[in-house]
Short mmCIF file of C-alpha atoms in Angstrom, two decimals:
data_model
loop_
_atom_site.label_atom_id
_atom_site.label_comp_id
_atom_site.label_asym_id
_atom_site.label_seq_id
_atom_site.Cartn_x
_atom_site.Cartn_y
_atom_site.Cartn_z
CA MET A 1 3.22 -21.48 -0.89
CA PRO A 2 0.18 -20.34 -3.10
CA PHE A 3 -2.67 -18.37 -3.09
CA ILE A 4 -4.95 -21.49 -3.14
CA GLU A 5 -9.32 -21.44 -3.58
CA LEU A 6 -11.82 -23.75 -3.09
CA ARG A 7 -13.14 -25.99 -6.56
CA ASP A 8 -15.44 -28.57 -6.66
CA GLY A 9 -14.99 -29.06 -2.99
CA ARG A 10 -10.23 -29.23 -3.52
CA TRP A 11 -8.62 -26.14 -2.75
CA VAL A 12 -6.52 -25.82 -5.57
CA ARG A 13 -3.83 -22.99 -7.00
CA LYS A 14 -5.82 -19.64 -7.43
CA THR A 15 -3.88 -17.61 -10.52
CA GLU A 16 -6.25 -15.10 -11.22
CA VAL A 17 -8.80 -13.13 -9.06
CA GLY A 18 -11.48 -11.36 -9.74
CA LEU A 19 -12.72 -7.64 -9.32
CA ARG A 20 -15.97 -5.33 -9.26
CA GLN A 21 -14.53 -2.00 -9.83
CA LEU A 22 -16.65 0.78 -7.16
CA ALA A 23 -18.03 4.31 -7.59
CA PRO A 24 -15.96 6.32 -5.67
CA ASP A 25 -17.86 8.30 -2.88
CA GLY A 26 -18.28 11.71 -3.75
CA ALA A 27 -17.61 11.50 -7.50
CA GLY A 28 -17.37 15.13 -8.98
CA SER A 29 -17.33 16.63 -6.29
CA LEU A 30 -14.47 19.36 -5.75
CA PRO A 31 -13.37 17.49 -2.70
CA ASN A 32 -12.60 13.87 -4.72
CA LEU A 33 -10.85 16.10 -7.69
CA LEU A 34 -8.43 17.12 -4.91
CA MET A 35 -8.20 13.93 -2.81
CA ARG A 36 -8.12 12.18 -6.18
CA GLN A 37 -4.03 13.87 -7.55
CA PHE A 38 -2.87 12.89 -4.08
CA LYS A 39 -4.28 9.23 -2.76
CA THR A 40 -5.81 6.30 -4.69
CA THR A 41 -9.71 7.32 -3.72
CA THR A 42 -10.66 4.03 -6.36
CA ARG A 43 -11.76 1.10 -4.45
CA PHE A 44 -12.50 -1.93 -5.96
CA GLN A 45 -14.41 -5.35 -4.19
CA VAL A 46 -13.18 -8.88 -4.95
CA LEU A 47 -15.21 -11.38 -6.36
CA ASP A 48 -14.14 -14.69 -4.79
CA THR A 49 -12.56 -15.96 -1.09
CA PHE A 50 -9.14 -17.56 -1.46
CA ARG A 51 -6.45 -18.19 1.55
CA TYR A 52 -2.47 -18.23 1.77
CA THR A 53 -0.47 -20.91 2.90
CA PRO A 54 2.75 -21.99 3.26
CA ALA A 55 2.64 -25.54 2.79
CA VAL A 56 3.91 -26.52 -0.41
CA ASP A 57 2.68 -30.36 -0.90
CA GLU A 58 -0.99 -29.77 -2.42
CA ASP A 59 -2.17 -32.93 -0.08
CA ASP A 60 -1.30 -30.40 2.44
CA TRP A 61 -3.35 -27.58 0.77
CA GLN A 62 -6.90 -29.00 1.70
CA ASP A 63 -6.26 -28.61 5.70
CA ALA A 64 -4.87 -24.59 5.12
CA PRO A 65 -6.35 -22.89 8.30
CA ALA A 66 -8.43 -19.34 7.36
CA VAL A 67 -6.69 -18.21 10.46
CA GLU A 68 -2.96 -19.43 12.10
CA ASN A 69 -1.41 -18.30 15.57
CA GLY A 70 -3.77 -14.84 15.18
CA GLU A 71 -2.58 -14.36 11.23
CA GLN A 72 -5.32 -14.14 8.57
CA LEU A 73 -4.75 -15.77 5.80
CA GLU A 74 -8.04 -15.32 3.60
CA VAL A 75 -9.06 -12.75 1.98
CA ARG A 76 -12.95 -13.03 1.75
CA ALA A 77 -15.18 -12.04 -0.95
CA GLN A 78 -16.75 -8.67 -0.90
CA SER A 79 -14.33 -7.43 1.17
CA THR A 80 -12.78 -3.93 -0.62
CA SER A 81 -9.96 -2.60 -1.17
CA ASP A 82 -7.63 0.52 -3.26
CA LEU A 83 -5.60 -2.72 -4.04
CA ALA A 84 -1.52 -1.81 -3.48
CA SER A 85 -1.67 1.61 -1.62
CA ILE A 86 0.38 3.38 -4.03
CA PRO A 87 0.28 6.99 -4.31
CA PRO A 88 -1.08 8.35 -7.73
CA CYS A 89 2.73 10.31 -7.98
CA LEU A 90 4.24 6.40 -7.30
CA TRP A 91 2.27 4.66 -10.08
CA GLY A 92 5.27 5.48 -12.41
CA LEU A 93 7.23 3.26 -10.20
CA ILE A 94 4.93 0.80 -9.41
CA ALA A 95 1.79 0.32 -10.51
CA SER A 96 -1.11 -0.29 -8.02
CA TYR A 97 -2.08 -3.46 -9.67
CA GLY A 98 -0.31 -6.41 -11.82
CA GLY A 99 1.11 -9.88 -10.50
CA HIS A 100 1.31 -8.36 -6.99
CA THR A 101 -2.52 -7.83 -6.82
CA MET A 102 -3.52 -11.23 -4.36
CA PRO A 103 -0.26 -10.10 -2.78
CA ALA A 104 -1.83 -6.54 -1.61
CA LEU A 105 -4.87 -8.19 -0.93
CA LEU A 106 -3.71 -10.80 1.69
CA HIS A 107 -1.52 -7.90 3.44
CA ASP A 108 -4.84 -4.96 2.98
CA THR A 109 -6.85 -7.96 5.19
CA GLN A 110 -4.63 -7.92 7.77
CA CYS A 111 -3.52 -4.86 8.15
CA ALA A 112 -7.65 -4.05 8.74
CA ALA A 113 -7.09 -6.82 11.01
CA ALA A 114 -4.42 -5.51 12.70
CA ARG A 115 -6.29 -1.84 13.15
CA ASP A 116 -9.53 -3.71 14.81
CA VAL A 117 -7.15 -4.99 17.37
CA GLY A 118 -5.76 -1.62 17.64
CA LYS A 119 -9.08 0.23 19.08
CA THR A 120 -8.49 -1.94 22.29
CA ASP A 121 -5.00 -3.22 21.45
CA ALA A 122 -2.24 -1.15 20.06
CA MET A 123 0.71 -3.13 21.48
CA ARG A 124 -0.37 -5.99 19.65
CA ALA A 125 -1.92 -4.60 17.14
CA ARG A 126 1.93 -3.29 16.19
CA ALA A 127 2.72 -7.09 15.96
CA MET A 128 0.04 -8.07 13.42
CA ARG A 129 0.51 -4.90 11.14
CA ARG A 130 4.99 -5.79 11.12
CA ARG A 131 3.99 -9.73 10.37
CA ALA A 132 1.26 -8.84 8.14
CA ASP A 133 4.01 -6.84 5.82
CA ALA A 134 6.48 -9.88 6.91
CA ARG A 135 4.01 -12.06 4.82
CA PHE A 136 3.55 -9.20 1.85
CA ARG A 137 7.32 -9.27 1.35
CA SER A 138 7.41 -13.51 1.11
CA THR A 139 4.38 -13.65 -1.07
CA LEU A 140 5.90 -11.01 -3.45
CA ARG A 141 9.24 -12.99 -3.80
CA HIS A 142 6.59 -16.56 -3.87
CA GLU A 143 4.07 -15.60 -5.81
CA SER A 144 4.75 -12.37 -7.65
CA ASP A 145 6.41 -11.31 -10.73
CA ALA A 146 7.57 -8.37 -8.90
CA GLY A 147 11.78 -7.97 -9.23
CA VAL A 148 14.06 -8.34 -5.76
CA VAL A 149 15.23 -4.76 -5.15
CA THR A 150 10.88 -3.78 -6.30
CA GLN A 151 10.06 -6.88 -3.71
CA TRP A 152 12.46 -4.91 -0.70
CA ILE A 153 11.38 -1.34 -1.85
CA MET A 154 8.24 -1.97 -1.89
CA TRP A 155 7.72 -4.20 1.85
CA SER A 156 10.40 -1.25 2.79
CA THR A 157 7.53 1.76 2.49
CA VAL A 158 5.04 -0.36 4.09
CA ARG A 159 6.94 -1.14 7.16
CA VAL A 160 8.02 2.35 7.38
CA PHE A 161 4.35 3.94 6.83
CA ALA A 162 3.18 1.81 9.23
CA SER A 163 3.70 4.55 11.40
CA PRO A 164 3.72 8.15 9.79
CA PRO A 165 5.32 9.66 12.72
CA TYR A 166 8.57 7.23 12.35
CA ALA A 167 7.98 8.03 8.41
CA LEU A 168 8.27 11.49 8.93
CA LEU A 169 11.42 11.43 10.27
CA VAL A 170 12.95 8.71 8.40
CA LEU A 171 12.04 10.88 5.39
CA LEU A 172 13.93 14.32 7.24
CA PHE A 173 16.61 12.16 8.24
CA ALA A 174 16.98 11.03 4.36
CA LEU A 175 16.81 14.24 3.19
CA VAL A 176 19.19 16.22 5.80
CA LEU A 177 21.52 13.07 5.08
CA TRP A 178 21.14 13.85 1.07
CA GLY A 179 21.45 17.36 1.84
CA ARG A 180 24.90 16.71 3.59
CA VAL A 181 26.12 14.57 0.91
CA ALA A 182 25.09 17.47 -1.40
CA THR A 183 27.23 19.62 -0.01
CA ALA A 184 30.27 18.42 0.87
CA ALA A 185 30.38 17.36 -3.13
CA VAL A 186 29.34 21.36 -3.95
CA PRO A 187 30.27 22.97 -0.90
CA ALA A 188 28.80 26.37 -3.17
CA LEU A 189 25.30 25.11 -2.26
CA PRO A 190 23.12 26.82 0.31
CA GLY A 191 22.60 24.67 3.78
CA ALA A 192 26.01 23.20 4.67
CA GLY A 193 26.02 24.03 8.08
CA VAL A 194 22.40 23.24 8.48
CA ALA A 195 22.57 19.40 7.21
CA ALA A 196 26.05 18.45 9.29
CA ALA A 197 24.46 19.95 12.71
CA ALA A 198 21.15 18.09 12.40
CA PHE A 199 22.32 14.68 10.94
CA LEU A 200 23.17 13.38 14.54
CA PRO A 201 20.13 14.49 15.40
CA CYS A 202 17.85 13.50 13.28
CA LEU A 203 19.64 9.79 13.10
CA ALA A 204 19.02 9.66 17.08
CA ALA A 205 15.60 10.53 16.52
CA VAL A 206 15.14 7.08 13.74
CA PHE A 207 16.74 4.99 16.30
CA ILE A 208 15.29 5.81 19.10
CA GLY A 209 11.60 5.89 16.44
CA ALA A 210 12.95 2.54 15.26
CA GLY A 211 12.73 1.34 18.89
CA LEU A 212 9.53 2.74 20.08
CA VAL A 213 7.42 1.84 16.97
CA SER A 214 8.87 -2.11 17.88
CA ARG A 215 7.04 -2.43 21.12
CA GLU A 216 4.64 -4.93 20.97
CA ALA A 217 2.87 -7.60 22.19
CA ALA A 218 2.63 -10.92 19.78
CA PRO A 219 -0.90 -12.33 19.81
CA PRO A 220 -1.44 -15.74 21.95
CA GLY A 221 0.47 -18.72 19.48
CA ALA A 222 2.92 -16.64 18.08
CA PRO A 223 6.21 -17.78 17.32
CA GLY A 224 9.15 -16.29 19.78
CA THR A 225 9.77 -14.73 22.55
CA PRO A 226 8.95 -10.69 23.66
CA GLY A 227 13.08 -10.39 23.82
CA LYS A 228 13.25 -11.85 20.49
CA ASN A 229 10.84 -10.24 19.00
CA TYR A 230 11.61 -6.93 20.24
CA ARG A 231 15.10 -6.93 18.44
CA GLU A 232 13.26 -8.12 15.66
CA ALA A 233 11.17 -5.68 15.16
CA VAL A 234 14.00 -2.88 15.67
CA ARG A 235 16.32 -4.51 13.00
CA GLU A 236 13.23 -4.78 10.69
CA ASN A 237 12.87 -0.83 11.03
CA LEU A 238 15.93 0.48 10.57
CA THR A 239 16.39 -2.01 7.41
CA ALA A 240 12.77 -0.04 6.20
CA ALA A 241 14.66 3.02 7.01
CA MET A 242 17.67 2.73 5.45
CA ILE A 243 15.96 0.96 2.18
CA VAL A 244 13.83 4.18 2.51
CA THR A 245 17.09 6.66 2.66
CA LEU A 246 18.56 5.22 0.11
CA ILE A 247 16.45 4.83 -2.78
CA LEU A 248 15.12 8.45 -2.21
CA PRO A 249 17.18 10.47 -4.22
CA THR A 250 16.56 8.03 -7.21
CA ILE A 251 12.91 8.29 -6.90
CA LEU A 252 12.69 12.27 -5.68
CA PRO A 253 12.84 13.75 -9.22
CA MET A 254 10.61 11.95 -10.67
CA LEU A 255 8.42 12.38 -7.19
CA LEU A 256 8.89 16.04 -7.50
CA SER A 257 8.13 16.65 -11.02
CA THR A 258 4.53 14.02 -10.95
CA LEU A 259 3.92 15.88 -7.75
CA LEU A 260 4.35 19.69 -9.85
CA THR A 261 1.88 18.37 -12.76
CA ARG A 262 -1.21 17.05 -10.76
CA ILE A 263 -1.21 20.02 -8.79
CA LEU A 264 -1.25 22.36 -12.31
CA LEU A 265 -4.09 19.66 -13.11
CA MET A 266 -5.47 19.46 -9.88
CA LEU A 267 -5.83 23.80 -9.94
CA ALA A 268 -7.20 22.86 -13.70
CA ASP A 269 -9.88 21.11 -12.37
CA VAL A 270 -10.51 23.23 -9.51
CA ILE A 271 -11.05 26.01 -12.33
CA GLY A 272 -13.34 24.30 -14.35
CA PHE A 273 -15.53 23.18 -11.44
CA VAL A 274 -16.24 26.68 -10.21
CA VAL A 275 -16.56 27.50 -14.09
CA ASP A 276 -19.65 24.93 -14.07
CA ALA A 277 -20.99 26.24 -11.13
CA ILE A 278 -21.21 29.55 -12.55
CA CYS A 279 -22.72 28.39 -15.68
CA ALA A 280 -25.26 25.99 -13.62
CA THR A 281 -26.15 28.89 -11.51
CA LEU A 282 -26.80 31.59 -14.96
CA GLY A 283 -28.80 28.82 -15.87
CA ARG A 284 -25.81 27.56 -19.16
CA PRO A 285 -24.46 24.38 -20.29
CA PRO A 286 -21.25 23.36 -18.21
CA VAL A 287 -18.13 23.91 -19.22
CA SER A 288 -16.68 19.49 -18.83
CA GLY A 289 -20.33 18.69 -21.19
CA GLY A 290 -19.92 17.00 -24.19
CA PRO A 291 -21.93 17.20 -27.11
CA GLU A 292 -25.36 15.61 -25.94
CA TYR A 293 -26.87 12.89 -28.46
CA PRO A 294 -30.12 11.80 -29.71
CA VAL A 295 -31.26 8.18 -27.81
CA ILE A 296 -32.24 5.94 -31.17
CA GLU A 297 -34.13 3.09 -29.87
CA SER A 298 -33.33 -0.31 -31.48
CA PRO A 299 -36.45 -1.37 -33.68
CA ALA A 300 -36.57 -4.93 -31.24
CA ARG A 301 -36.56 -2.35 -28.25
CA ALA A 302 -39.43 -0.65 -29.63
CA GLU A 303 -41.95 -4.00 -29.91
#
């Protein structure tokens, strides 16, 4: 089940991918300084076309389609991506690039196709996005160096955050659940009554939310029946919610400490930006500028 590329007229296994880093939009601007602390703003351009095929036999790779049952299996050259869409504050847990780069590029391509369809058909877009997330988990398992736990964590986060409102419900439930656990273990902690009162409503909200976001319309040719696909979607959404809930207390300390550090760094950047603007107004060199060195032209070039 490899990634493949066309080389000398034959599809062969792809073991590396070429990327070109693109210049960020608004580099040096205040909005960019603020955004880059919490969101990946760097984008990359894919330099070569490749496909993913479920086939194992190399002879079968030669007939591997670019699109199968409505599922985009080809990443085209010149397409752009931010690689794995992991917030900078979580890079200490999982990097945005690595052995999972090609699975992430395919996932980005399939998610972009789902977004395009979503402009006219939200139900079909949900089905496409769920299949993209499932394919992401499959390619992580077969074509990356990510461990089993890491694979499930990466899949569960993309599955839950496919719907931001549902993600908020899951995060709220996780905070309430672990708040209740903490207050039960240490009765002196405040908020025991709030956590106990909010537990069942939040749990019900997660189940209802899973039912709502699982309503989808499969693309033509996709396997399964509407009823079976709905049950699978509900099961996957609840499984992903459970995993996110379980891992939250393990990553929360790192998340909060990194977030605090990035907020302090952002404030320092804002101060530097303001000071630079004041210096420019007064005609003085900016504090962000370093020493300027003269350009010495080589003799060969001077000729």
